[in-house]
mmCIF file of N, CA and C in Angstrom:
data_model
loop_
_atom_site.group_PDB
_atom_site.id
_atom_site.type_symbol
_atom_site.label_atom_id
_atom_site.label_comp_id
_atom_site.label_asym_id
_atom_site.label_seq_id
_atom_site.Cartn_x
_atom_site.Cartn_y
_atom_site.Cartn_z
ATOM 1 N N MET A 22 0.820 -1.204 -0.065
ATOM 2 C CA MET A 22 0.037 0.024 0.055
ATOM 3 C C MET A 22 0.932 1.304 0.029
ATOM 4 N N ILE A 23 0.557 2.164 -0.838
ATOM 5 C CA ILE A 23 1.186 3.554 -0.901
ATOM 6 C C ILE A 23 0.063 4.515 -0.644
ATOM 7 N N ARG A 24 0.338 5.432 0.330
ATOM 8 C CA ARG A 24 -0.775 6.386 0.604
ATOM 9 C C ARG A 24 -0.142 7.814 0.842
ATOM 10 N N GLY A 25 -0.813 8.799 0.178
ATOM 11 C CA GLY A 25 -0.568 10.155 0.453
ATOM 12 C C GLY A 25 -1.357 10.479 1.687
ATOM 13 N N THR A 26 -1.570 11.785 1.943
ATOM 14 C CA THR A 26 -2.288 12.227 3.067
ATOM 15 C C THR A 26 -3.726 11.827 2.950
ATOM 16 N N LYS A 27 -4.290 11.091 3.908
ATOM 17 C CA LYS A 27 -5.610 10.632 3.866
ATOM 18 C C LYS A 27 -6.545 11.810 4.183
ATOM 19 N N ASP A 28 -6.305 12.575 5.148
ATOM 20 C CA ASP A 28 -6.995 13.808 5.482
ATOM 21 C C ASP A 28 -6.058 14.687 6.337
ATOM 22 N N LYS A 29 -6.445 15.971 6.292
ATOM 23 C CA LYS A 29 -5.776 16.977 7.067
ATOM 24 C C LYS A 29 -6.781 17.583 8.040
ATOM 25 N N VAL A 30 -6.447 17.631 9.307
ATOM 26 C CA VAL A 30 -7.296 18.251 10.301
ATOM 27 C C VAL A 30 -6.539 19.318 11.090
ATOM 28 N N VAL A 31 -7.129 20.464 11.258
ATOM 29 C CA VAL A 31 -6.622 21.490 12.095
ATOM 30 C C VAL A 31 -7.290 21.379 13.400
ATOM 31 N N ILE A 32 -6.538 21.296 14.510
ATOM 32 C CA ILE A 32 -7.102 21.006 15.847
ATOM 33 C C ILE A 32 -6.836 22.258 16.675
ATOM 34 N N PRO A 33 -7.802 23.073 17.043
ATOM 35 C CA PRO A 33 -7.301 24.180 18.012
ATOM 36 C C PRO A 33 -7.305 23.466 19.450
ATOM 37 N N ASN A 34 -6.329 23.967 20.302
ATOM 38 C CA ASN A 34 -6.245 23.475 21.706
ATOM 39 C C ASN A 34 -6.222 22.027 21.826
ATOM 40 N N CYS A 35 -5.377 21.321 21.081
ATOM 41 C CA CYS A 35 -5.188 20.005 20.930
ATOM 42 C C CYS A 35 -4.904 19.310 22.311
ATOM 43 N N ARG A 36 -5.673 18.470 22.792
ATOM 44 C CA ARG A 36 -5.544 17.744 24.089
ATOM 45 C C ARG A 36 -5.402 18.669 25.266
ATOM 46 N N GLY A 37 -6.117 19.827 25.111
ATOM 47 C CA GLY A 37 -6.056 20.879 26.121
ATOM 48 C C GLY A 37 -4.910 21.882 26.060
ATOM 49 N N GLY A 38 -4.217 21.805 24.978
ATOM 50 C CA GLY A 38 -3.045 22.685 24.765
ATOM 51 C C GLY A 38 -3.595 24.014 24.315
ATOM 52 N N VAL A 39 -2.536 24.696 23.788
ATOM 53 C CA VAL A 39 -2.843 26.093 23.212
ATOM 54 C C VAL A 39 -2.529 26.160 21.738
ATOM 55 N N GLY A 40 -3.134 27.176 21.080
ATOM 56 C CA GLY A 40 -2.784 27.359 19.637
ATOM 57 C C GLY A 40 -3.365 26.283 18.812
ATOM 58 N N SER A 41 -2.697 25.912 17.650
ATOM 59 C CA SER A 41 -3.264 24.836 16.883
ATOM 60 C C SER A 41 -2.228 23.910 16.233
ATOM 61 N N VAL A 42 -2.757 22.794 15.935
ATOM 62 C CA VAL A 42 -2.075 21.629 15.399
ATOM 63 C C VAL A 42 -2.651 21.099 14.150
ATOM 64 N N GLU A 43 -1.789 20.844 13.214
ATOM 65 C CA GLU A 43 -2.288 20.213 12.015
ATOM 66 C C GLU A 43 -1.962 18.694 12.079
ATOM 67 N N ILE A 44 -2.952 17.859 11.693
ATOM 68 C CA ILE A 44 -2.631 16.412 11.690
ATOM 69 C C ILE A 44 -2.914 15.975 10.170
ATOM 70 N N HIS A 45 -1.838 15.384 9.612
ATOM 71 C CA HIS A 45 -1.983 14.841 8.185
ATOM 72 C C HIS A 45 -1.976 13.443 8.295
ATOM 73 N N ASN A 46 -3.094 12.705 8.556
ATOM 74 C CA ASN A 46 -3.428 11.399 8.622
ATOM 75 C C ASN A 46 -2.881 10.589 7.382
ATOM 76 N N LYS A 47 -2.113 9.534 7.726
ATOM 77 C CA LYS A 47 -1.809 8.552 6.734
ATOM 78 C C LYS A 47 -2.490 7.273 6.917
ATOM 79 N N VAL A 48 -2.462 6.785 8.225
ATOM 80 C CA VAL A 48 -3.261 5.603 8.558
ATOM 81 C C VAL A 48 -3.954 5.865 9.959
ATOM 82 N N THR A 49 -5.228 5.454 9.932
ATOM 83 C CA THR A 49 -5.971 5.561 11.224
ATOM 84 C C THR A 49 -6.607 4.243 11.490
ATOM 85 N N LYS A 50 -7.276 4.106 12.677
ATOM 86 C CA LYS A 50 -7.860 2.899 13.149
ATOM 87 C C LYS A 50 -8.829 2.339 12.083
ATOM 88 N N GLU A 51 -9.579 3.084 11.431
ATOM 89 C CA GLU A 51 -10.501 2.696 10.424
ATOM 90 C C GLU A 51 -9.810 1.885 9.206
ATOM 91 N N ASP A 52 -8.550 1.997 9.001
ATOM 92 C CA ASP A 52 -7.785 1.290 8.011
ATOM 93 C C ASP A 52 -7.501 -0.236 8.438
ATOM 94 N N LEU A 53 -7.696 -0.459 9.724
ATOM 95 C CA LEU A 53 -7.531 -1.833 10.198
ATOM 96 C C LEU A 53 -6.229 -2.401 9.994
ATOM 97 N N VAL A 54 -5.105 -1.561 10.166
ATOM 98 C CA VAL A 54 -3.723 -2.160 10.071
ATOM 99 C C VAL A 54 -3.370 -2.588 11.510
ATOM 100 N N ASP A 55 -3.250 -3.973 11.561
ATOM 101 C CA ASP A 55 -3.045 -4.634 12.674
ATOM 102 C C ASP A 55 -1.909 -3.962 13.599
ATOM 103 N N GLY A 56 -2.393 -3.572 14.839
ATOM 104 C CA GLY A 56 -1.373 -3.016 15.839
ATOM 105 C C GLY A 56 -1.048 -1.473 15.566
ATOM 106 N N LEU A 57 -1.702 -0.815 14.610
ATOM 107 C CA LEU A 57 -1.399 0.456 14.396
ATOM 108 C C LEU A 57 -2.670 1.305 14.459
ATOM 109 N N SER A 58 -2.761 2.283 15.307
ATOM 110 C CA SER A 58 -4.044 3.175 15.340
ATOM 111 C C SER A 58 -3.881 4.439 14.624
ATOM 112 N N LEU A 59 -2.538 4.993 14.495
ATOM 113 C CA LEU A 59 -2.371 6.252 13.828
ATOM 114 C C LEU A 59 -0.915 6.253 13.356
ATOM 115 N N PHE A 60 -0.789 6.763 12.235
ATOM 116 C CA PHE A 60 0.565 7.212 11.624
ATOM 117 C C PHE A 60 0.233 8.444 10.834
ATOM 118 N N ALA A 61 0.840 9.549 11.433
ATOM 119 C CA ALA A 61 0.489 10.959 10.886
ATOM 120 C C ALA A 61 1.733 11.768 10.988
ATOM 121 N N LYS A 62 1.737 12.737 9.954
ATOM 122 C CA LYS A 62 2.684 13.903 10.071
ATOM 123 C C LYS A 62 1.854 14.913 10.908
ATOM 124 N N VAL A 63 2.494 15.472 11.889
ATOM 125 C CA VAL A 63 1.862 16.463 12.738
ATOM 126 C C VAL A 63 2.709 17.733 12.673
ATOM 127 N N VAL A 64 2.001 18.906 12.493
ATOM 128 C CA VAL A 64 2.694 20.184 12.444
ATOM 129 C C VAL A 64 2.134 21.001 13.694
ATOM 130 N N ILE A 65 3.030 21.315 14.590
ATOM 131 C CA ILE A 65 2.658 22.167 15.799
ATOM 132 C C ILE A 65 3.060 23.506 15.415
ATOM 133 N N HIS A 66 2.066 24.368 15.278
ATOM 134 C CA HIS A 66 2.274 25.731 14.788
ATOM 135 C C HIS A 66 3.083 26.508 15.919
ATOM 136 N N PRO A 67 3.744 27.618 15.521
ATOM 137 C CA PRO A 67 4.472 28.444 16.436
ATOM 138 C C PRO A 67 3.602 28.777 17.682
ATOM 139 N N TYR A 68 4.278 28.701 18.866
ATOM 140 C CA TYR A 68 3.659 28.976 20.124
ATOM 141 C C TYR A 68 2.352 28.160 20.425
ATOM 142 N N SER A 69 2.297 26.909 19.966
ATOM 143 C CA SER A 69 1.239 26.082 20.211
ATOM 144 C C SER A 69 1.728 24.873 20.857
ATOM 145 N N THR A 70 0.842 24.094 21.540
ATOM 146 C CA THR A 70 1.188 22.880 22.344
ATOM 147 C C THR A 70 0.134 21.664 22.040
ATOM 148 N N ILE A 71 0.663 20.562 22.319
ATOM 149 C CA ILE A 71 -0.187 19.323 22.467
ATOM 150 C C ILE A 71 -0.234 19.188 23.997
ATOM 151 N N GLY A 72 -1.418 19.346 24.577
ATOM 152 C CA GLY A 72 -1.659 19.366 26.068
ATOM 153 C C GLY A 72 -1.207 18.020 26.628
ATOM 154 N N TYR A 73 -0.804 18.071 27.937
ATOM 155 C CA TYR A 73 -0.391 16.939 28.706
ATOM 156 C C TYR A 73 -1.640 15.959 28.698
ATOM 157 N N HIS A 74 -1.398 14.634 28.300
ATOM 158 C CA HIS A 74 -2.607 13.708 28.301
ATOM 159 C C HIS A 74 -2.146 12.290 28.575
ATOM 160 N N LEU A 75 -2.940 11.290 29.019
ATOM 161 C CA LEU A 75 -2.691 10.040 29.478
ATOM 162 C C LEU A 75 -2.980 9.085 28.234
ATOM 163 N N HIS A 76 -2.225 8.136 28.089
ATOM 164 C CA HIS A 76 -2.475 7.019 27.111
ATOM 165 C C HIS A 76 -2.703 5.816 27.909
ATOM 166 N N THR A 77 -3.981 5.404 28.150
ATOM 167 C CA THR A 77 -4.473 4.387 28.970
ATOM 168 C C THR A 77 -4.580 3.057 28.139
ATOM 169 N N ASP A 78 -4.732 3.049 26.812
ATOM 170 C CA ASP A 78 -5.143 1.830 26.163
ATOM 171 C C ASP A 78 -4.027 1.709 24.980
ATOM 172 N N ASP A 79 -3.073 2.568 24.790
ATOM 173 C CA ASP A 79 -2.100 2.455 23.606
ATOM 174 C C ASP A 79 -0.848 3.194 24.048
ATOM 175 N N ALA A 80 0.135 3.094 23.139
ATOM 176 C CA ALA A 80 1.448 3.661 23.260
ATOM 177 C C ALA A 80 1.670 4.703 22.076
ATOM 178 N N GLU A 81 2.629 5.523 22.207
ATOM 179 C CA GLU A 81 2.756 6.474 21.084
ATOM 180 C C GLU A 81 4.273 6.810 20.969
ATOM 181 N N ALA A 82 4.719 7.137 19.779
ATOM 182 C CA ALA A 82 6.046 7.602 19.442
ATOM 183 C C ALA A 82 5.991 8.830 18.651
ATOM 184 N N TYR A 83 6.894 9.802 19.015
ATOM 185 C CA TYR A 83 7.020 11.031 18.267
ATOM 186 C C TYR A 83 8.451 10.995 17.705
ATOM 187 N N TYR A 84 8.576 11.128 16.379
ATOM 188 C CA TYR A 84 9.840 11.346 15.763
ATOM 189 C C TYR A 84 10.002 12.790 15.213
ATOM 190 N N LEU A 85 10.838 13.555 15.690
ATOM 191 C CA LEU A 85 10.902 14.982 15.327
ATOM 192 C C LEU A 85 11.739 15.131 13.988
ATOM 193 N N LEU A 86 11.021 15.690 13.083
ATOM 194 C CA LEU A 86 11.503 15.918 11.684
ATOM 195 C C LEU A 86 12.169 17.221 11.441
ATOM 196 N N GLU A 87 11.492 18.291 11.991
ATOM 197 C CA GLU A 87 11.971 19.624 11.796
ATOM 198 C C GLU A 87 11.555 20.459 13.027
ATOM 199 N N GLY A 88 12.554 21.343 13.415
ATOM 200 C CA GLY A 88 12.158 22.291 14.501
ATOM 201 C C GLY A 88 12.658 21.706 15.881
ATOM 202 N N GLN A 89 12.266 22.448 16.852
ATOM 203 C CA GLN A 89 12.593 22.087 18.219
ATOM 204 C C GLN A 89 11.443 22.425 19.144
ATOM 205 N N GLY A 90 11.436 21.815 20.353
ATOM 206 C CA GLY A 90 10.389 22.136 21.336
ATOM 207 C C GLY A 90 10.700 21.530 22.616
ATOM 208 N N VAL A 91 9.632 21.414 23.437
ATOM 209 C CA VAL A 91 9.850 20.843 24.758
ATOM 210 C C VAL A 91 8.844 19.711 24.941
ATOM 211 N N PHE A 92 9.387 18.511 25.380
ATOM 212 C CA PHE A 92 8.691 17.350 25.626
ATOM 213 C C PHE A 92 8.397 17.195 27.116
ATOM 214 N N LEU A 93 7.126 16.911 27.567
ATOM 215 C CA LEU A 93 6.805 16.768 28.872
ATOM 216 C C LEU A 93 6.685 15.235 28.980
ATOM 217 N N ASN A 94 7.520 14.612 29.821
ATOM 218 C CA ASN A 94 7.384 13.145 29.927
ATOM 219 C C ASN A 94 6.447 12.767 30.951
ATOM 220 N N HIS A 95 6.382 11.383 31.189
ATOM 221 C CA HIS A 95 5.457 10.820 32.162
ATOM 222 C C HIS A 95 5.617 11.368 33.531
ATOM 223 N N ASN A 96 6.725 11.926 33.950
ATOM 224 C CA ASN A 96 6.964 12.512 35.273
ATOM 225 C C ASN A 96 6.758 13.967 35.250
ATOM 226 N N GLU A 97 6.198 14.597 34.151
ATOM 227 C CA GLU A 97 6.073 16.006 33.954
ATOM 228 C C GLU A 97 7.413 16.732 33.922
ATOM 229 N N GLU A 98 8.445 16.116 33.580
ATOM 230 C CA GLU A 98 9.727 16.643 33.324
ATOM 231 C C GLU A 98 9.748 17.271 32.038
ATOM 232 N N ARG A 99 10.290 18.504 31.885
ATOM 233 C CA ARG A 99 10.359 19.295 30.625
ATOM 234 C C ARG A 99 11.792 19.056 30.017
ATOM 235 N N ILE A 100 11.726 18.454 28.830
ATOM 236 C CA ILE A 100 12.994 18.081 28.139
ATOM 237 C C ILE A 100 13.058 18.748 26.817
ATOM 238 N N ASP A 101 14.078 19.439 26.559
ATOM 239 C CA ASP A 101 14.403 20.165 25.190
ATOM 240 C C ASP A 101 14.634 19.055 24.115
ATOM 241 N N VAL A 102 13.860 19.108 23.048
ATOM 242 C CA VAL A 102 13.958 18.141 21.991
ATOM 243 C C VAL A 102 14.097 18.880 20.587
ATOM 244 N N LYS A 103 14.754 18.275 19.616
ATOM 245 C CA LYS A 103 15.055 18.837 18.396
ATOM 246 C C LYS A 103 14.829 17.845 17.240
ATOM 247 N N ALA A 104 14.925 18.296 16.096
ATOM 248 C CA ALA A 104 14.842 17.302 14.811
ATOM 249 C C ALA A 104 15.886 16.258 15.020
ATOM 250 N N GLY A 105 15.397 14.979 14.788
ATOM 251 C CA GLY A 105 16.159 13.816 14.850
ATOM 252 C C GLY A 105 15.914 13.136 16.219
ATOM 253 N N ASP A 106 15.262 13.686 17.196
ATOM 254 C CA ASP A 106 14.952 13.017 18.414
ATOM 255 C C ASP A 106 13.631 12.200 18.383
ATOM 256 N N LEU A 107 13.646 11.114 19.186
ATOM 257 C CA LEU A 107 12.578 10.248 19.342
ATOM 258 C C LEU A 107 12.009 10.229 20.775
ATOM 259 N N CYS A 108 10.781 10.428 20.829
ATOM 260 C CA CYS A 108 10.032 10.496 22.185
ATOM 261 C C CYS A 108 9.154 9.388 22.321
ATOM 262 N N LEU A 109 9.394 8.455 23.232
ATOM 263 C CA LEU A 109 8.438 7.286 23.328
ATOM 264 C C LEU A 109 7.606 7.373 24.530
ATOM 265 N N ILE A 110 6.341 7.035 24.366
ATOM 266 C CA ILE A 110 5.356 7.074 25.415
ATOM 267 C C ILE A 110 4.672 5.656 25.600
ATOM 268 N N LYS A 111 4.994 5.103 26.730
ATOM 269 C CA LYS A 111 4.434 3.680 26.937
ATOM 270 C C LYS A 111 2.908 3.690 27.396
ATOM 271 N N LYS A 112 2.249 2.699 27.155
ATOM 272 C CA LYS A 112 0.929 2.482 27.646
ATOM 273 C C LYS A 112 0.852 2.856 29.115
ATOM 274 N N GLY A 113 -0.065 3.609 29.500
ATOM 275 C CA GLY A 113 -0.221 4.088 30.946
ATOM 276 C C GLY A 113 0.595 5.270 31.311
ATOM 277 N N GLN A 114 1.350 5.954 30.349
ATOM 278 C CA GLN A 114 2.096 7.146 30.590
ATOM 279 C C GLN A 114 1.345 8.301 29.967
ATOM 280 N N SER A 115 1.734 9.502 30.569
ATOM 281 C CA SER A 115 1.207 10.762 29.981
ATOM 282 C C SER A 115 2.352 11.429 29.410
ATOM 283 N N HIS A 116 1.936 12.562 28.617
ATOM 284 C CA HIS A 116 3.012 13.291 27.892
ATOM 285 C C HIS A 116 2.293 14.500 27.197
ATOM 286 N N GLY A 117 3.025 15.398 26.832
ATOM 287 C CA GLY A 117 2.732 16.569 26.018
ATOM 288 C C GLY A 117 3.913 17.154 25.180
ATOM 289 N N LEU A 118 3.681 18.016 24.293
ATOM 290 C CA LEU A 118 4.737 18.505 23.503
ATOM 291 C C LEU A 118 4.435 20.033 23.264
ATOM 292 N N GLU A 119 5.439 20.873 23.389
ATOM 293 C CA GLU A 119 5.294 22.284 23.318
ATOM 294 C C GLU A 119 6.264 22.958 22.233
ATOM 295 N N ASN A 120 5.662 23.881 21.473
ATOM 296 C CA ASN A 120 6.623 24.649 20.609
ATOM 297 C C ASN A 120 6.517 26.053 20.969
ATOM 298 N N HIS A 121 7.537 26.591 21.539
ATOM 299 C CA HIS A 121 7.571 28.006 21.918
ATOM 300 C C HIS A 121 8.434 28.812 21.020
ATOM 301 N N ASN A 122 8.405 28.435 19.853
ATOM 302 C CA ASN A 122 9.357 29.113 18.907
ATOM 303 C C ASN A 122 8.539 29.805 17.763
ATOM 304 N N ASP A 123 9.268 30.543 16.935
ATOM 305 C CA ASP A 123 8.643 31.291 15.734
ATOM 306 C C ASP A 123 8.439 30.290 14.606
ATOM 307 N N GLN A 124 9.208 29.089 14.558
ATOM 308 C CA GLN A 124 9.071 28.181 13.496
ATOM 309 C C GLN A 124 8.102 26.988 13.839
ATOM 310 N N GLU A 125 7.542 26.437 12.834
ATOM 311 C CA GLU A 125 6.775 25.297 12.983
ATOM 312 C C GLU A 125 7.605 24.044 13.488
ATOM 313 N N LEU A 126 6.930 23.130 14.173
ATOM 314 C CA LEU A 126 7.587 21.933 14.717
ATOM 315 C C LEU A 126 6.866 20.677 13.893
ATOM 316 N N HIS A 127 7.659 20.001 13.131
ATOM 317 C CA HIS A 127 7.068 18.874 12.380
ATOM 318 C C HIS A 127 7.512 17.565 12.912
ATOM 319 N N ILE A 128 6.526 16.759 13.225
ATOM 320 C CA ILE A 128 6.824 15.388 13.796
ATOM 321 C C ILE A 128 6.042 14.278 13.022
ATOM 322 N N ILE A 129 6.552 13.078 13.199
ATOM 323 C CA ILE A 129 5.716 11.886 12.901
ATOM 324 C C ILE A 129 5.198 11.350 14.096
ATOM 325 N N ALA A 130 3.878 11.010 14.268
ATOM 326 C CA ALA A 130 3.264 10.481 15.374
ATOM 327 C C ALA A 130 2.741 9.129 14.996
ATOM 328 N N ILE A 131 3.097 8.109 15.806
ATOM 329 C CA ILE A 131 2.660 6.706 15.564
ATOM 330 C C ILE A 131 2.024 6.387 16.958
ATOM 331 N N VAL A 132 0.768 5.952 16.867
ATOM 332 C CA VAL A 132 -0.070 5.413 17.957
ATOM 333 C C VAL A 132 -0.180 3.996 17.694
ATOM 334 N N TYR A 133 0.208 3.039 18.616
ATOM 335 C CA TYR A 133 0.055 1.534 18.524
ATOM 336 C C TYR A 133 -0.248 0.905 19.799
#
């Protein structure tokens, strides 16, 4: 299977965050890809965040493609991240991601 962007959604205040985030879905739960709930390119606009939230039933990985930000891990520690970094969120953990810069932050998000 080869797929372009399935749909693009702009979400204000994503997961209780501030500003807006674009999600360019490639694979979603409805595609019934075993073990994969989401594969998407995510663009976090300048001065926007993905709010701190809990993963009760799944895990997630963020791979940073472009830009820099602050990752909030499951202990609410704030960690500077940049392009090339991988953030892993295990099932049962919470996390968030913040972009406090003038440039967009581009990531790949995988929920499994």
